[in-house]
Short mmCIF file of C-alpha atoms in Angstrom, two decimals:
data_model
loop_
_atom_site.label_atom_id
_atom_site.label_comp_id
_atom_site.label_asym_id
_atom_site.label_seq_id
_atom_site.Cartn_x
_atom_site.Cartn_y
_atom_site.Cartn_z
CA MET A 1 -6.61 3.87 19.15
CA LEU A 2 -9.37 1.40 18.69
CA LYS A 3 -11.37 3.93 16.85
CA ALA A 4 -8.86 3.89 14.02
CA PHE A 5 -9.47 0.15 13.48
CA SER A 6 -13.07 0.71 12.90
CA LEU A 7 -12.47 1.37 9.27
CA ALA A 8 -11.46 -2.26 8.68
CA PRO A 9 -12.90 -4.24 11.56
CA ASN A 10 -12.46 -7.67 9.99
CA SER A 11 -8.84 -7.26 9.20
CA ILE A 12 -5.99 -9.12 10.77
CA VAL A 13 -4.51 -5.98 12.24
CA ALA A 14 -7.63 -4.80 13.82
CA THR A 15 -8.39 -8.01 15.60
CA ILE A 16 -8.10 -7.62 19.41
CA GLU A 17 -9.08 -11.18 20.45
CA HIS A 18 -5.98 -13.33 20.30
CA HIS A 19 -7.72 -16.60 19.14
CA LYS A 20 -9.50 -14.79 16.31
CA HIS A 21 -6.31 -13.09 15.38
CA ARG A 22 -4.42 -16.33 15.19
CA LEU A 23 -7.10 -17.94 12.98
CA ARG A 24 -6.95 -15.06 10.56
CA ARG A 25 -3.16 -14.93 10.51
CA ASN A 26 -3.05 -18.69 9.92
CA SER A 27 -5.18 -18.35 6.85
CA ILE A 28 -2.48 -16.23 5.16
CA ASN A 29 0.66 -18.05 6.41
CA ASN A 30 0.96 -20.20 3.28
CA PHE A 31 1.42 -17.05 1.23
CA PHE A 32 4.59 -16.32 3.08
CA SER A 33 6.12 -19.81 3.31
CA ILE A 34 9.48 -20.41 1.79
CA ALA A 35 8.10 -22.57 -0.92
CA SER A 36 5.51 -20.12 -2.03
CA ILE A 37 8.15 -17.26 -2.24
CA ARG A 38 10.31 -19.74 -4.20
CA ARG A 39 7.48 -20.35 -6.56
CA VAL A 40 6.94 -16.58 -7.22
CA GLU A 41 10.66 -15.83 -7.56
CA PRO A 42 10.64 -15.98 -11.45
CA SER A 43 7.87 -13.53 -11.56
CA ILE A 44 9.72 -11.07 -9.12
CA LYS A 45 12.90 -11.51 -11.43
CA GLU A 46 10.81 -10.96 -14.56
CA LYS A 47 9.39 -7.81 -13.21
CA LEU A 48 12.77 -6.65 -12.01
CA GLU A 49 14.32 -7.26 -15.50
CA ARG A 50 11.48 -5.29 -17.11
CA MET A 51 12.08 -2.32 -14.76
CA LEU A 52 15.79 -2.34 -15.43
CA GLY A 53 15.32 -2.82 -19.06
CA ARG A 54 13.27 0.29 -19.11
CA TRP A 55 16.11 2.26 -17.49
CA GLN A 56 18.63 0.98 -19.97
CA GLN A 57 16.37 1.81 -22.92
CA GLY A 58 16.35 5.44 -22.21
CA ALA A 59 14.64 6.27 -19.11
CA GLY A 60 16.28 9.62 -18.14
CA LYS A 61 18.06 10.03 -21.26
CA ASP A 62 15.48 12.47 -22.82
CA GLY A 63 16.21 14.81 -19.97
CA LYS A 64 13.04 13.99 -17.95
CA VAL A 65 13.43 13.44 -14.17
CA LEU A 66 12.83 9.79 -13.27
CA HIS A 67 11.04 9.73 -9.96
CA MET A 68 12.43 6.61 -8.27
CA HIS A 69 9.65 6.57 -5.58
CA THR A 70 7.01 6.12 -8.29
CA VAL A 71 9.21 3.63 -10.17
CA PHE A 72 9.61 1.42 -7.07
CA LYS A 73 5.86 1.80 -6.27
CA ALA A 74 5.20 0.44 -9.69
CA TYR A 75 7.63 -2.43 -9.23
CA ALA A 76 6.20 -3.30 -5.82
CA SER A 77 2.64 -3.06 -7.04
CA ASP A 78 3.12 -5.20 -10.02
CA VAL A 79 4.94 -7.91 -8.00
CA ILE A 80 2.36 -8.03 -5.25
CA THR A 81 -0.74 -7.97 -7.29
CA THR A 82 0.66 -10.60 -9.50
CA TYR A 83 1.37 -12.82 -6.52
CA ALA A 84 -1.92 -12.07 -4.69
CA PHE A 85 -4.35 -12.01 -7.67
CA GLY A 86 -2.45 -13.62 -10.69
CA ASP A 87 -2.36 -10.38 -12.60
CA CYS A 88 -1.44 -6.88 -12.33
CA PHE A 89 -2.17 -3.37 -13.63
CA HIS A 90 1.21 -3.46 -15.50
CA PHE A 91 2.44 -0.12 -14.18
CA LEU A 92 5.93 -1.08 -15.14
CA GLU A 93 4.80 -0.80 -18.71
CA GLU A 94 3.06 2.57 -18.44
CA GLU A 95 4.70 5.67 -19.65
CA ASP A 96 4.42 7.32 -16.40
CA TRP A 97 5.13 4.22 -14.30
CA GLY A 98 1.55 4.48 -13.04
CA HIS A 99 2.13 7.93 -11.46
CA SER A 100 -1.65 9.04 -12.12
CA TYR A 101 -2.76 6.03 -10.06
CA PHE A 102 -0.40 6.53 -7.32
CA SER A 103 -1.11 10.13 -6.93
CA SER A 104 -4.87 9.27 -6.89
CA THR A 105 -4.27 6.83 -4.06
CA ASP A 106 -2.27 9.27 -2.20
CA GLU A 107 -5.22 11.72 -2.42
CA TYR A 108 -7.51 9.17 -1.06
CA PHE A 109 -5.40 8.27 1.88
CA LYS A 110 -5.17 11.98 2.75
CA LEU A 111 -8.86 11.72 3.56
CA THR A 112 -8.55 8.79 5.91
CA HIS A 113 -8.60 11.02 8.97
CA ILE A 114 -11.93 12.44 7.74
CA PHE A 115 -13.26 8.95 7.09
CA GLY A 116 -12.31 7.92 10.63
CA HIS A 117 -14.59 10.71 12.10
CA PHE A 118 -17.24 10.48 9.40
CA PRO A 119 -17.38 6.88 8.08
CA ILE A 120 -20.51 7.87 5.99
CA ILE A 121 -18.27 10.01 3.85
CA MET A 122 -16.02 6.85 3.07
CA LYS A 123 -18.99 4.99 2.07
CA LEU A 124 -20.13 7.80 -0.28
CA VAL A 125 -16.70 8.15 -1.84
CA ASN A 126 -16.29 4.36 -2.26
CA ASN A 127 -19.75 3.91 -3.79
CA THR A 128 -19.55 6.87 -6.17
CA PRO A 129 -20.13 5.86 -9.76
CA LEU A 130 -16.96 6.43 -11.80
CA TRP A 131 -18.54 8.94 -14.22
CA LEU A 132 -19.48 11.14 -11.30
CA MET A 133 -16.08 10.63 -9.65
CA GLU A 134 -14.48 11.80 -12.88
CA LEU A 135 -16.73 14.90 -12.90
CA PHE A 136 -16.43 15.98 -9.24
CA MET A 137 -13.21 14.21 -7.82
CA PRO A 138 -11.00 13.81 -10.87
CA ASN A 139 -7.91 13.20 -8.74
CA LEU A 140 -9.64 9.98 -7.35
CA SER A 141 -11.01 8.77 -10.56
CA GLU A 142 -7.83 6.94 -11.63
CA MET A 143 -8.00 4.81 -8.39
CA GLY A 144 -11.82 4.43 -8.81
CA GLY A 145 -11.25 3.00 -12.50
CA LYS A 146 -8.58 0.47 -11.29
CA GLN A 147 -10.90 -0.67 -8.49
CA MET A 148 -13.76 -1.16 -10.86
CA VAL A 149 -11.59 -3.48 -13.05
CA SER A 150 -10.42 -5.33 -10.01
CA ARG A 151 -13.89 -5.93 -8.73
CA ILE A 152 -15.01 -7.37 -12.20
CA ASN A 153 -11.73 -9.50 -12.63
CA THR A 154 -11.99 -11.06 -9.23
CA HIS A 155 -15.75 -11.54 -9.40
CA TYR A 156 -15.53 -13.78 -12.37
CA CYS A 157 -12.39 -15.57 -11.61
#
């Protein structure tokens, strides 16, 4: 069981020692206070209205299947990333609701059991240049591209 936590040894979930876990948990408590949630409520409502607006404007009217799992992933992702980082990837505005990104992350997470046994493979995949990933692992390139943008944006903020 502890072996699985070696992928993220500094995470709150993986912390075994009570005192250290409490310190880490306390550092994020303000994110989940009632006042903080109330401050983000207008953003949550705005994204909900955007999602519902797309439904009313014709999602499903053209005969295409609307995959609700992807739609709700797009909504949750846009809300959470806006709250945590101040901006999002705007999946609610994409034609496919971010389906290509979510399928890319699904492919990545299918590899986690391999990463647990061979951590060097995870390091290789995570540090692969985007152009090489697009060439050899196109199903992961969408996720890699978004991560690159995230790193650049958070580095300069």
